[in-house]
């Protein structure tokens, strides 16, 4: 892949997203902030839509993220999720939201692609809108926050976490406050990816 423009930004939109992003960064030699994947952005959007429909608010009012692997071990970070500045689980709606119901929504968001592929043969529009949003953030230096597959030094692997995206690529990584259960699940997801990535050396 070399020589490359040192200001190049590479966005991986593929599966397995985190592993391929790791490989692309190694081969390109570019800074890790300039090589990242679409990660759990689309899963997050699907979850937000489901939550918004359930509590009857705009999707833009729902701040909830799916983090970790883009795949089976991804984690819905409900403990830090908010709606209009209020913790999601405290939002006044009847019947009240429960963690079991939210977990079901997260599973449906994770598996929705399979249903779409079964019906249409492939997914196009959802991922296209996500990529367009990422590119817009970079081209116009919007400093928007998106959950993308980024390299986190602490875990020594690419894994999805909310990031500030701007003209230089990943400007900042925002590690969410997590419950003990979510933290354990996220660390397990990161460990899985680190071990799989080591096999690509």
C-alpha positions as a Python dict, from the first residue, in 0.01 Angstrom:
ca = {
    (1, 'X'): (0, 0, 0),
    (2, 'X'): (298, 233, 28),
    (3, 'X'): (385, 508, -48),
    (4, 'X'): (75, 679, 85),
    (5, 'X'): (-25, 1040, 135),
    (6, 'X'): (61, 1096, 505),
    (7, 'X'): (-268, 1284, 549),
    (8, 'X'): (-476, 997, 412),
    (9, 'X'): (-771, 872, 618),
    (10, 'X'): (-882, 511, 568),
    (11, 'X'): (-1230, 403, 677),
    (12, 'X'): (-1292, 28, 680),
    (13, 'X'): (-1649, -71, 591),
    (14, 'X'): (-1631, -448, 590),
    (15, 'X'): (-1654, -760, 800),
    (16, 'X'): (-1495, -861, 1027),
    (17, 'X'): (-1463, -487, 1078),
    (18, 'X'): (-1229, -468, 1377),
    (19, 'X'): (-986, -733, 1249),
    (20, 'X'): (-971, -585, 899),
    (21, 'X'): (-913, -239, 1045),
    (22, 'X'): (-621, -375, 1247),
    (23, 'X'): (-473, -533, 935),
    (24, 'X'): (-521, -217, 725),
    (25, 'X'): (-344, -1, 982),
    (26, 'X'): (-50, -240, 1002),
    (27, 'X'): (-12, -259, 625),
    (28, 'X'): (-57, 115, 565),
    (29, 'X'): (171, 229, 847),
    (30, 'X'): (-53, 532, 897),
    (31, 'X'): (-125, 670, 1245),
    (32, 'X'): (-404, 477, 1416),
    (33, 'X'): (-614, 792, 1437),
    (34, 'X'): (-626, 795, 1055),
    (35, 'X'): (-733, 433, 1012),
    (36, 'X'): (-1063, 324, 1166),
    (37, 'X'): (-1372, 118, 1092),
    (38, 'X'): (-1745, 182, 1076),
    (39, 'X'): (-1769, -38, 1386),
    (40, 'X'): (-2093, -36, 1583),
    (41, 'X'): (-2225, 290, 1440),
    (42, 'X'): (-2509, 124, 1247),
    (43, 'X'): (-2595, -108, 1538),
    (44, 'X'): (-2613, 199, 1761),
    (45, 'X'): (-2847, 378, 1518),
    (46, 'X'): (-3075, 75, 1505),
    (47, 'X'): (-3088, 55, 1883),
    (48, 'X'): (-3163, 426, 1917),
    (49, 'X'): (-3449, 393, 1666),
    (50, 'X'): (-3601, 104, 1861),
    (51, 'X'): (-3575, 292, 2192),
    (52, 'X'): (-3715, 613, 2040),
    (53, 'X'): (-4013, 428, 1897),
    (54, 'X'): (-4081, 260, 2232),
    (55, 'X'): (-4077, 579, 2440),
    (56, 'X'): (-4218, 802, 2163),
    (57, 'X'): (-3944, 1061, 2128),
    (58, 'X'): (-3718, 1169, 1844),
    (59, 'X'): (-3417, 949, 1773),
    (60, 'X'): (-3193, 1254, 1823),
    (61, 'X'): (-3304, 1270, 2188),
    (62, 'X'): (-3173, 918, 2259),
    (63, 'X'): (-2807, 897, 2358),
    (64, 'X'): (-2718, 530, 2384),
    (65, 'X'): (-2423, 340, 2243),
    (66, 'X'): (-2332, -12, 2142),
    (67, 'X'): (-1960, -65, 2199),
    (68, 'X'): (-1703, -341, 2168),
    (69, 'X'): (-1677, -580, 1876),
    (70, 'X'): (-1889, -523, 1570),
    (71, 'X'): (-2031, -871, 1609),
    (72, 'X'): (-2147, -1127, 1858),
    (73, 'X'): (-1969, -989, 2166),
    (74, 'X'): (-2080, -626, 2129),
    (75, 'X'): (-2211, -453, 2440),
    (76, 'X'): (-2505, -214, 2484),
    (77, 'X'): (-2394, 49, 2736),
    (78, 'X'): (-2734, 114, 2895),
    (79, 'X'): (-2593, 234, 3227),
    (80, 'X'): (-2469, 553, 3057),
    (81, 'X'): (-2767, 593, 2819),
    (82, 'X'): (-2977, 908, 2850),
    (83, 'X'): (-3284, 1069, 2698),
    (84, 'X'): (-3307, 1445, 2726),
    (85, 'X'): (-3040, 1440, 2996),
    (86, 'X'): (-3233, 1182, 3201),
    (87, 'X'): (-3106, 825, 3260),
    (88, 'X'): (-3281, 599, 3010),
    (89, 'X'): (-3414, 358, 3271),
    (90, 'X'): (-3569, 650, 3463),
    (91, 'X'): (-3751, 795, 3162),
    (92, 'X'): (-4121, 849, 3245),
    (93, 'X'): (-4305, 615, 3010),
    (94, 'X'): (-4572, 352, 3071),
    (95, 'X'): (-4512, 67, 3087),
    (96, 'X'): (-4170, 139, 3235),
    (97, 'X'): (-3860, 29, 3049),
    (98, 'X'): (-3677, -267, 3196),
    (99, 'X'): (-3323, -386, 3140),
    (100, 'X'): (-3461, -712, 2998),
    (101, 'X'): (-3664, -523, 2738),
    (102, 'X'): (-3365, -309, 2647),
    (103, 'X'): (-3145, -617, 2617),
    (104, 'X'): (-3396, -764, 2373),
    (105, 'X'): (-3381, -443, 2168),
    (106, 'X'): (-3000, -464, 2165),
    (107, 'X'): (-3012, -824, 2044),
    (108, 'X'): (-3256, -728, 1770),
    (109, 'X'): (-3030, -441, 1661),
    (110, 'X'): (-2733, -678, 1647),
    (111, 'X'): (-2920, -939, 1444),
    (112, 'X'): (-3123, -709, 1219),
    (113, 'X'): (-2870, -736, 938),
    (114, 'X'): (-2935, -1110, 911),
    (115, 'X'): (-3306, -1049, 859),
    (116, 'X'): (-3234, -785, 594),
    (117, 'X'): (-2987, -1012, 413),
    (118, 'X'): (-3239, -1296, 419),
    (119, 'X'): (-3504, -1070, 263),
    (120, 'X'): (-3292, -869, 17),
    (121, 'X'): (-2964, -1057, -20),
    (122, 'X'): (-2752, -777, 127),
    (123, 'X'): (-2765, -456, 330),
    (124, 'X'): (-2706, -130, 144),
    (125, 'X'): (-2888, 176, 267),
    (126, 'X'): (-2824, 157, 641),
    (127, 'X'): (-2447, 124, 611),
    (128, 'X'): (-2441, 379, 327),
    (129, 'X'): (-2602, 642, 551),
    (130, 'X'): (-2350, 565, 826),
    (131, 'X'): (-2053, 601, 591),
    (132, 'X'): (-2193, 925, 451),
    (133, 'X'): (-2224, 1062, 805),
    (134, 'X'): (-1864, 964, 889),
    (135, 'X'): (-1730, 1123, 568),
    (136, 'X'): (-1930, 1440, 630),
    (137, 'X'): (-1785, 1463, 981),
    (138, 'X'): (-1432, 1444, 839),
    (139, 'X'): (-1469, 1659, 528),
    (140, 'X'): (-1643, 1941, 716),
    (141, 'X'): (-1450, 1896, 1042),
    (142, 'X'): (-1777, 1868, 1233),
    (143, 'X'): (-1634, 1715, 1552),
    (144, 'X'): (-1931, 1482, 1576),
    (145, 'X'): (-1931, 1185, 1813),
    (146, 'X'): (-1971, 845, 1650),
    (147, 'X'): (-1911, 489, 1778),
    (148, 'X'): (-1643, 362, 1541),
    (149, 'X'): (-1377, 94, 1556),
    (150, 'X'): (-1074, 271, 1702),
    (151, 'X'): (-745, 162, 1856),
    (152, 'X'): (-753, 187, 2236),
    (153, 'X'): (-407, 164, 2392),
    (154, 'X'): (-545, 29, 2718),
    (155, 'X'): (-681, -280, 2541),
    (156, 'X'): (-419, -295, 2263),
    (157, 'X'): (-677, -356, 1993),
    (158, 'X'): (-928, -195, 1762),
    (159, 'X'): (-1273, -196, 1920),
    (160, 'X'): (-1576, 33, 1899),
    (161, 'X'): (-1612, 325, 2138),
    (162, 'X'): (-1757, 676, 2084),
    (163, 'X'): (-1502, 902, 1911),
    (164, 'X'): (-1486, 1267, 1811),
    (165, 'X'): (-1442, 1274, 1432),
    (166, 'X'): (-1289, 1568, 1250),
    (167, 'X'): (-1059, 1659, 965),
    (168, 'X'): (-771, 1458, 1112),
    (169, 'X'): (-982, 1145, 1156),
    (170, 'X'): (-1025, 1035, 1516),
    (171, 'X'): (-963, 1346, 1725),
    (172, 'X'): (-1052, 1194, 2064),
    (173, 'X'): (-1173, 865, 2207),
    (174, 'X'): (-1442, 892, 2474),
    (175, 'X'): (-1443, 593, 2706),
    (176, 'X'): (-1792, 559, 2852),
    (177, 'X'): (-1860, 506, 3221),
    (178, 'X'): (-1985, 147, 3245),
    (179, 'X'): (-2151, -72, 3504),
    (180, 'X'): (-1942, -358, 3640),
    (181, 'X'): (-2129, -605, 3419),
    (182, 'X'): (-2086, -391, 3107),
    (183, 'X'): (-1719, -332, 3182),
    (184, 'X'): (-1656, -706, 3218),
    (185, 'X'): (-1839, -776, 2891),
    (186, 'X'): (-1651, -500, 2709),
    (187, 'X'): (-1314, -622, 2837),
    (188, 'X'): (-1404, -974, 2726),
    (189, 'X'): (-1496, -841, 2381),
    (190, 'X'): (-1168, -647, 2357),
    (191, 'X'): (-967, -950, 2469),
    (192, 'X'): (-1131, -1163, 2201),
    (193, 'X'): (-1042, -906, 1934),
    (194, 'X'): (-685, -865, 2059),
    (195, 'X'): (-629, -1240, 2043),
    (196, 'X'): (-782, -1268, 1695),
    (197, 'X'): (-580, -970, 1573),
    (198, 'X'): (-258, -1130, 1698),
    (199, 'X'): (-330, -1422, 1463),
    (200, 'X'): (-312, -1184, 1163),
    (201, 'X'): (54, -1104, 1224),
}
